[in-house]
PDB file of C-alpha atoms in Angstrom:
ATOM      1  CA  MET A   1      20.320  -7.866   0.819  1.00 69.00           C
ATOM      2  CA  THR A   2      16.714  -7.611  -0.316  1.00 80.00           C
ATOM      3  CA  ARG A   3      14.983  -4.954   1.759  1.00 92.00           C
ATOM      4  CA  ILE A   4      11.332  -5.855   2.355  1.00 96.00           C
ATOM      5  CA  ASP A   5       8.821  -3.816   4.339  1.00 98.00           C
ATOM      6  CA  PHE A   6       6.512  -6.525   5.665  1.00 97.00           C
ATOM      7  CA  HIS A   7       3.972  -4.218   7.327  1.00 98.00           C
ATOM      8  CA  SER A   8       2.435  -0.970   6.079  1.00 98.00           C
ATOM      9  CA  HIS A   9      -0.864   0.859   5.793  1.00 98.00           C
ATOM     10  CA  ILE A  10      -0.401   2.380   2.345  1.00 97.00           C
ATOM     11  CA  LEU A  11      -3.869   1.624   0.961  1.00 97.00           C
ATOM     12  CA  TRP A  12      -5.729   4.919   1.157  1.00 96.00           C
ATOM     13  CA  ASN A  13      -9.087   5.409   2.888  1.00 94.00           C
ATOM     14  CA  VAL A  14      -9.264   1.831   4.183  1.00 94.00           C
ATOM     15  CA  ASP A  15      -8.207   2.134   7.828  1.00 95.00           C
ATOM     16  CA  ASP A  16      -6.265   4.651   9.924  1.00 96.00           C
ATOM     17  CA  GLY A  17      -3.430   4.648   7.389  1.00 96.00           C
ATOM     18  CA  SER A  18      -3.023   6.752   4.257  1.00 97.00           C
ATOM     19  CA  LEU A  19      -5.670   9.444   3.833  1.00 97.00           C
ATOM     20  CA  SER A  20      -5.413   9.876   0.069  1.00 96.00           C
ATOM     21  CA  LYS A  21      -3.920   8.521  -3.133  1.00 96.00           C
ATOM     22  CA  GLU A  22      -1.477  11.423  -3.098  1.00 97.00           C
ATOM     23  CA  MET A  23      -0.280  10.506   0.397  1.00 97.00           C
ATOM     24  CA  THR A  24       0.111   6.877  -0.650  1.00 97.00           C
ATOM     25  CA  LEU A  25       2.228   7.796  -3.667  1.00 98.00           C
ATOM     26  CA  ASP A  26       4.369  10.013  -1.461  1.00 97.00           C
ATOM     27  CA  MET A  27       4.798   7.135   0.984  1.00 98.00           C
ATOM     28  CA  LEU A  28       5.913   4.892  -1.850  1.00 98.00           C
ATOM     29  CA  SER A  29       8.395   7.538  -2.984  1.00 97.00           C
ATOM     30  CA  ILE A  30       9.844   7.494   0.529  1.00 97.00           C
ATOM     31  CA  ALA A  31      10.064   3.711   0.360  1.00 97.00           C
ATOM     32  CA  GLU A  32      12.022   4.033  -2.887  1.00 97.00           C
ATOM     33  CA  GLU A  33      14.423   6.462  -1.197  1.00 96.00           C
ATOM     34  CA  GLU A  34      14.863   3.898   1.570  1.00 96.00           C
ATOM     35  CA  LYS A  35      15.909   1.281  -1.028  1.00 96.00           C
ATOM     36  CA  VAL A  36      12.862  -0.900  -0.303  1.00 97.00           C
ATOM     37  CA  GLN A  37      12.320  -3.507  -3.016  1.00 97.00           C
ATOM     38  CA  CYS A  38       9.005  -4.893  -1.739  1.00 97.00           C
ATOM     39  CA  ILE A  39       6.302  -3.497   0.529  1.00 98.00           C
ATOM     40  CA  CYS A  40       3.249  -5.307   1.904  1.00 98.00           C
ATOM     41  CA  ALA A  41      -0.023  -3.371   1.980  1.00 98.00           C
ATOM     42  CA  THR A  42      -1.500  -4.662   5.251  1.00 98.00           C
ATOM     43  CA  PRO A  43      -4.557  -2.702   6.451  1.00 98.00           C
ATOM     44  CA  HIS A  44      -6.187  -3.561   9.764  1.00 98.00           C
ATOM     45  CA  PHE A  45      -8.752  -6.375   9.766  1.00 98.00           C
ATOM     46  CA  ILE A  46     -10.735  -6.547  13.010  1.00 98.00           C
ATOM     47  CA  ILE A  47     -13.496  -9.137  13.253  1.00 98.00           C
ATOM     48  CA  ASN A  48     -16.927  -7.560  13.863  1.00 96.00           C
ATOM     49  CA  GLU A  49     -15.425  -4.059  13.772  1.00 96.00           C
ATOM     50  CA  GLN A  50     -13.383  -3.472  10.645  1.00 95.00           C
ATOM     51  CA  GLU A  51     -13.764  -6.343   8.238  1.00 97.00           C
ATOM     52  CA  ILE A  52     -12.502  -5.893   4.695  1.00 94.00           C
ATOM     53  CA  ASP A  53     -14.194  -7.953   2.011  1.00 93.00           C
ATOM     54  CA  LEU A  54     -11.649  -9.817  -0.136  1.00 92.00           C
ATOM     55  CA  GLU A  55     -13.162  -8.590  -3.399  1.00 93.00           C
ATOM     56  CA  GLU A  56     -13.220  -5.015  -2.109  1.00 93.00           C
ATOM     57  CA  TYR A  57      -9.617  -5.316  -0.984  1.00 96.00           C
ATOM     58  CA  LEU A  58      -8.455  -6.598  -4.358  1.00 94.00           C
ATOM     59  CA  GLU A  59     -10.284  -3.778  -6.154  1.00 95.00           C
ATOM     60  CA  ARG A  60      -8.584  -1.196  -3.916  1.00 94.00           C
ATOM     61  CA  PHE A  61      -5.248  -2.953  -4.322  1.00 97.00           C
ATOM     62  CA  GLN A  62      -5.610  -2.838  -8.109  1.00 96.00           C
ATOM     63  CA  LEU A  63      -6.294   0.907  -7.949  1.00 96.00           C
ATOM     64  CA  LEU A  64      -3.067   1.269  -5.989  1.00 96.00           C
ATOM     65  CA  THR A  65      -0.943  -0.730  -8.420  1.00 96.00           C
ATOM     66  CA  GLU A  66      -2.438   1.144 -11.378  1.00 96.00           C
ATOM     67  CA  ALA A  67      -1.722   4.525  -9.780  1.00 95.00           C
ATOM     68  CA  TYR A  68       1.867   3.719  -8.818  1.00 97.00           C
ATOM     69  CA  LYS A  69       4.518   3.745 -11.544  1.00 94.00           C
ATOM     70  CA  GLY A  70       7.638   3.321  -9.429  1.00 95.00           C
ATOM     71  CA  ASN A  71      10.050   0.491  -8.703  1.00 95.00           C
ATOM     72  CA  VAL A  72       8.769  -0.885  -5.403  1.00 97.00           C
ATOM     73  CA  ASN A  73       6.934  -4.198  -5.714  1.00 98.00           C
ATOM     74  CA  ILE A  74       3.636  -3.946  -3.788  1.00 98.00           C
ATOM     75  CA  LEU A  75       2.225  -7.144  -2.289  1.00 98.00           C
ATOM     76  CA  PRO A  76      -1.236  -7.714  -0.777  1.00 98.00           C
ATOM     77  CA  GLY A  77      -1.817  -8.631   2.852  1.00 98.00           C
ATOM     78  CA  LEU A  78      -3.716  -7.910   6.057  1.00 98.00           C
ATOM     79  CA  GLU A  79      -2.868  -7.058   9.643  1.00 98.00           C
ATOM     80  CA  LEU A  80      -5.296  -9.264  11.529  1.00 98.00           C
ATOM     81  CA  TYR A  81      -6.319  -8.416  15.079  1.00 98.00           C
ATOM     82  CA  MET A  82      -6.143 -11.431  17.367  1.00 98.00           C
ATOM     83  CA  ASN A  83      -9.519 -13.158  17.707  1.00 98.00           C
ATOM     84  CA  PRO A  84     -10.581 -16.764  18.464  1.00 98.00           C
ATOM     85  CA  LYS A  85     -12.505 -16.776  15.175  1.00 98.00           C
ATOM     86  CA  LEU A  86      -9.427 -16.284  12.966  1.00 98.00           C
ATOM     87  CA  PRO A  87      -9.162 -20.004  12.027  1.00 98.00           C
ATOM     88  CA  GLU A  88     -12.874 -20.045  11.130  1.00 98.00           C
ATOM     89  CA  TYR A  89     -12.506 -16.919   9.002  1.00 98.00           C
ATOM     90  CA  TYR A  90      -9.495 -18.432   7.238  1.00 98.00           C
ATOM     91  CA  LYS A  91     -11.370 -21.634   6.419  1.00 97.00           C
ATOM     92  CA  LYS A  92     -14.194 -19.529   4.947  1.00 97.00           C
ATOM     93  CA  GLY A  93     -11.752 -17.551   2.782  1.00 96.00           C
ATOM     94  CA  LYS A  94     -12.484 -14.256   4.509  1.00 97.00           C
ATOM     95  CA  ILE A  95      -8.865 -13.555   5.483  1.00 97.00           C
ATOM     96  CA  PHE A  96      -5.520 -14.261   3.856  1.00 97.00           C
ATOM     97  CA  GLY A  97      -1.786 -14.060   4.415  1.00 97.00           C
ATOM     98  CA  LEU A  98       0.949 -11.903   2.923  1.00 98.00           C
ATOM     99  CA  ASN A  99       0.889 -12.083  -0.876  1.00 97.00           C
ATOM    100  CA  ARG A 100      -2.180 -14.340  -0.384  1.00 96.00           C
ATOM    101  CA  LYS A 101       0.149 -17.119   0.769  1.00 96.00           C
ATOM    102  CA  LYS A 102       0.531 -18.970   4.077  1.00 96.00           C
ATOM    103  CA  TYR A 103       2.359 -16.316   6.154  1.00 98.00           C
ATOM    104  CA  MET A 104      -0.245 -14.385   8.163  1.00 98.00           C
ATOM    105  CA  LEU A 105       0.438 -11.137  10.075  1.00 98.00           C
ATOM    106  CA  ILE A 106      -1.466 -11.057  13.384  1.00 98.00           C
ATOM    107  CA  GLU A 107      -1.565  -8.261  15.962  1.00 98.00           C
ATOM    108  CA  LEU A 108      -2.115  -8.706  19.694  1.00 98.00           C
ATOM    109  CA  PRO A 109      -3.873  -6.110  21.857  1.00 97.00           C
ATOM    110  CA  MET A 110      -1.252  -3.568  22.929  1.00 96.00           C
ATOM    111  CA  ARG A 111      -1.842  -4.038  26.653  1.00 96.00           C
ATOM    112  CA  ASP A 112      -2.910  -7.674  26.815  1.00 97.00           C
ATOM    113  CA  PHE A 113      -1.852 -11.212  25.922  1.00 98.00           C
ATOM    114  CA  PRO A 114      -5.117 -13.137  25.420  1.00 98.00           C
ATOM    115  CA  ILE A 115      -5.204 -16.539  27.077  1.00 97.00           C
ATOM    116  CA  TYR A 116      -6.262 -18.119  23.768  1.00 98.00           C
ATOM    117  CA  THR A 117      -3.294 -16.721  21.781  1.00 98.00           C
ATOM    118  CA  ARG A 118      -1.278 -19.933  21.547  1.00 97.00           C
ATOM    119  CA  ASP A 119      -4.424 -21.968  20.797  1.00 98.00           C
ATOM    120  CA  VAL A 120      -5.322 -19.703  17.865  1.00 98.00           C
ATOM    121  CA  PHE A 121      -1.802 -19.876  16.457  1.00 98.00           C
ATOM    122  CA  TYR A 122      -1.857 -23.661  16.821  1.00 98.00           C
ATOM    123  CA  GLU A 123      -5.227 -23.985  15.062  1.00 98.00           C
ATOM    124  CA  LEU A 124      -3.961 -21.816  12.213  1.00 98.00           C
ATOM    125  CA  SER A 125      -0.796 -23.881  11.897  1.00 97.00           C
ATOM    126  CA  ILE A 126      -2.925 -27.017  11.563  1.00 97.00           C
ATOM    127  CA  LEU A 127      -4.566 -25.301   8.580  1.00 98.00           C
ATOM    128  CA  GLY A 128      -1.148 -24.711   7.013  1.00 98.00           C
ATOM    129  CA  VAL A 129      -0.816 -21.075   8.101  1.00 98.00           C
ATOM    130  CA  LYS A 130       2.512 -19.681   9.343  1.00 98.00           C
ATOM    131  CA  PRO A 131       1.560 -17.021  11.926  1.00 98.00           C
ATOM    132  CA  ILE A 132       3.629 -13.855  12.255  1.00 98.00           C
ATOM    133  CA  ILE A 133       3.140 -11.782  15.390  1.00 98.00           C
ATOM    134  CA  ALA A 134       3.144  -8.078  14.540  1.00 98.00           C
ATOM    135  CA  HIS A 135       5.429  -5.777  16.573  1.00 98.00           C
ATOM    136  CA  PRO A 136       5.621  -7.887  19.789  1.00 98.00           C
ATOM    137  CA  GLU A 137       8.043  -5.319  21.230  1.00 98.00           C
ATOM    138  CA  ARG A 138       5.097  -2.905  21.596  1.00 98.00           C
ATOM    139  CA  ASN A 139       2.952  -5.341  23.609  1.00 98.00           C
ATOM    140  CA  LEU A 140       2.926  -4.448  27.319  1.00 98.00           C
ATOM    141  CA  LYS A 141       2.730  -8.029  28.585  1.00 98.00           C
ATOM    142  CA  ILE A 142       5.593  -9.162  26.341  1.00 98.00           C
ATOM    143  CA  GLN A 143       7.654  -6.159  27.418  1.00 98.00           C
ATOM    144  CA  GLN A 144       7.164  -7.274  31.013  1.00 98.00           C
ATOM    145  CA  SER A 145       7.684 -10.992  30.279  1.00 98.00           C
ATOM    146  CA  PRO A 146       9.790 -11.629  27.142  1.00 97.00           C
ATOM    147  CA  SER A 147       9.377 -15.361  27.785  1.00 97.00           C
ATOM    148  CA  LEU A 148       5.853 -15.023  26.343  1.00 98.00           C
ATOM    149  CA  LEU A 149       7.388 -14.236  22.964  1.00 98.00           C
ATOM    150  CA  MET A 150       9.957 -17.010  23.300  1.00 98.00           C
ATOM    151  CA  GLU A 151       7.153 -19.521  23.892  1.00 97.00           C
ATOM    152  CA  LEU A 152       5.473 -18.399  20.662  1.00 97.00           C
ATOM    153  CA  LEU A 153       8.740 -18.685  18.761  1.00 98.00           C
ATOM    154  CA  ASP A 154       9.225 -22.188  20.166  1.00 97.00           C
ATOM    155  CA  ASP A 155       5.767 -22.987  18.770  1.00 97.00           C
ATOM    156  CA  GLY A 156       6.944 -21.961  15.293  1.00 97.00           C
ATOM    157  CA  VAL A 157       5.478 -18.433  15.239  1.00 98.00           C
ATOM    158  CA  PHE A 158       7.496 -15.719  13.488  1.00 98.00           C
ATOM    159  CA  ALA A 159       8.034 -12.192  14.831  1.00 98.00           C
ATOM    160  CA  GLN A 160       7.878  -8.882  12.912  1.00 98.00           C
ATOM    161  CA  MET A 161       9.454  -5.808  14.473  1.00 98.00           C
ATOM    162  CA  ASN A 162       8.625  -2.187  13.680  1.00 98.00           C
ATOM    163  CA  ALA A 163      11.556  -0.141  12.417  1.00 97.00           C
ATOM    164  CA  GLY A 164      10.453   2.766  14.596  1.00 96.00           C
ATOM    165  CA  SER A 165      10.732   0.670  17.745  1.00 97.00           C
ATOM    166  CA  LEU A 166      14.505   0.411  17.361  1.00 96.00           C
ATOM    167  CA  LEU A 167      14.658   4.194  16.913  1.00 95.00           C
ATOM    168  CA  GLY A 168      12.559   5.066  19.960  1.00 95.00           C
ATOM    169  CA  VAL A 169       9.476   6.218  18.050  1.00 94.00           C
ATOM    170  CA  TYR A 170       7.131   4.231  20.330  1.00 95.00           C
ATOM    171  CA  GLY A 171       8.831   5.057  23.623  1.00 96.00           C
ATOM    172  CA  GLN A 172      11.656   3.696  25.730  1.00 98.00           C
ATOM    173  CA  ALA A 173       9.974   0.438  26.766  1.00 97.00           C
ATOM    174  CA  ALA A 174       9.404  -0.596  23.137  1.00 97.00           C
ATOM    175  CA  LYS A 175      12.961   0.449  22.248  1.00 98.00           C
ATOM    176  CA  ASP A 176      14.457  -1.553  25.107  1.00 98.00           C
ATOM    177  CA  SER A 177      12.424  -4.616  24.138  1.00 98.00           C
ATOM    178  CA  ALA A 178      13.326  -4.215  20.471  1.00 98.00           C
ATOM    179  CA  GLU A 179      17.031  -4.066  21.249  1.00 98.00           C
ATOM    180  CA  LEU A 180      16.759  -7.095  23.548  1.00 98.00           C
ATOM    181  CA  PHE A 181      14.896  -9.159  20.950  1.00 98.00           C
ATOM    182  CA  VAL A 182      17.412  -8.301  18.230  1.00 97.00           C
ATOM    183  CA  LYS A 183      20.309  -9.143  20.533  1.00 97.00           C
ATOM    184  CA  LYS A 184      18.735 -12.528  21.327  1.00 97.00           C
ATOM    185  CA  ASN A 185      17.933 -13.209  17.644  1.00 97.00           C
ATOM    186  CA  MET A 186      14.170 -13.337  18.292  1.00 98.00           C
ATOM    187  CA  ILE A 187      13.072 -11.236  15.283  1.00 97.00           C
ATOM    188  CA  HIS A 188      12.559 -12.576  11.769  1.00 97.00           C
ATOM    189  CA  LEU A 189      11.002  -9.685   9.825  1.00 97.00           C
ATOM    190  CA  LEU A 190      11.117  -5.898   9.810  1.00 97.00           C
ATOM    191  CA  GLY A 191       8.303  -3.538   8.853  1.00 98.00           C
ATOM    192  CA  SER A 192       7.730   0.189   8.899  1.00 98.00           C
ATOM    193  CA  ASP A 193       4.082  -0.061  10.035  1.00 98.00           C
ATOM    194  CA  ALA A 194       3.809   3.157   8.047  1.00 98.00           C
ATOM    195  CA  HIS A 195       0.525   5.048   8.375  1.00 97.00           C
ATOM    196  CA  ASN A 196       1.403   8.328   6.652  1.00 96.00           C
ATOM    197  CA  ASN A 197       4.164  10.339   5.016  1.00 96.00           C
ATOM    198  CA  GLN A 198       5.169  12.198   8.179  1.00 93.00           C
ATOM    199  CA  ARG A 199       6.086  10.776  11.606  1.00 88.00           C
ATOM    200  CA  ARG A 200       4.963   7.251  10.727  1.00 92.00           C
ATOM    201  CA  SER A 201       6.411   7.011   7.233  1.00 95.00           C
ATOM    202  CA  PRO A 202       7.996   3.990   5.490  1.00 96.00           C
ATOM    203  CA  ARG A 203      11.497   4.937   6.654  1.00 95.00           C
ATOM    204  CA  ILE A 204      13.186   1.647   7.402  1.00 95.00           C
ATOM    205  CA  SER A 205      16.837   1.817   6.277  1.00 93.00           C
ATOM    206  CA  LYS A 206      18.296   3.104   9.565  1.00 93.00           C
ATOM    207  CA  ALA A 207      16.628   0.280  11.497  1.00 93.00           C
ATOM    208  CA  TYR A 208      17.939  -2.246   8.970  1.00 90.00           C
ATOM    209  CA  ARG A 209      21.467  -0.941   9.516  1.00 89.00           C
TER     210      ARG A 209
END
């Protein structure tokens, strides 16, 4: 089975992820130990707060691929924070999906489920985008009402779970939700959501098992 880490913050000095090139290379070494074949470099993109220019991203991504000499295939991507303007930004070429293709990783606020969520996903789908909701098991509203996630899945949205959620890294509520979603076959993708080489590292193999 190909082991892909669909969500990580391995680009250094871009967001709250890796703090240095050395940390990034160490994170990638950990990914190799975990038998990861591909890892997506998905820094946060928050409209009006933390916007990454595409050209700047690609320059930083090239620095990463030039610095790394290992066996893990690194793919570009973004973790987009939910915003009504996401379809507009996509049409203008300001945001992109994993590997610059149609699958787009989108994060909800941790404690909220915006009323426009399904509308945004629908508008993106009309544009040919396949939305992926990032770590829904960590969202408070979805924890309380799993039917919210099921409605998104019925709409054709994919779901990405954090490896650490299954292991209790984010608390009991996230762990309980993660186990429920796996049991009910509601998860499509797994990611480490790695931010560093310590507590939030790219360790993913135990969750895969």
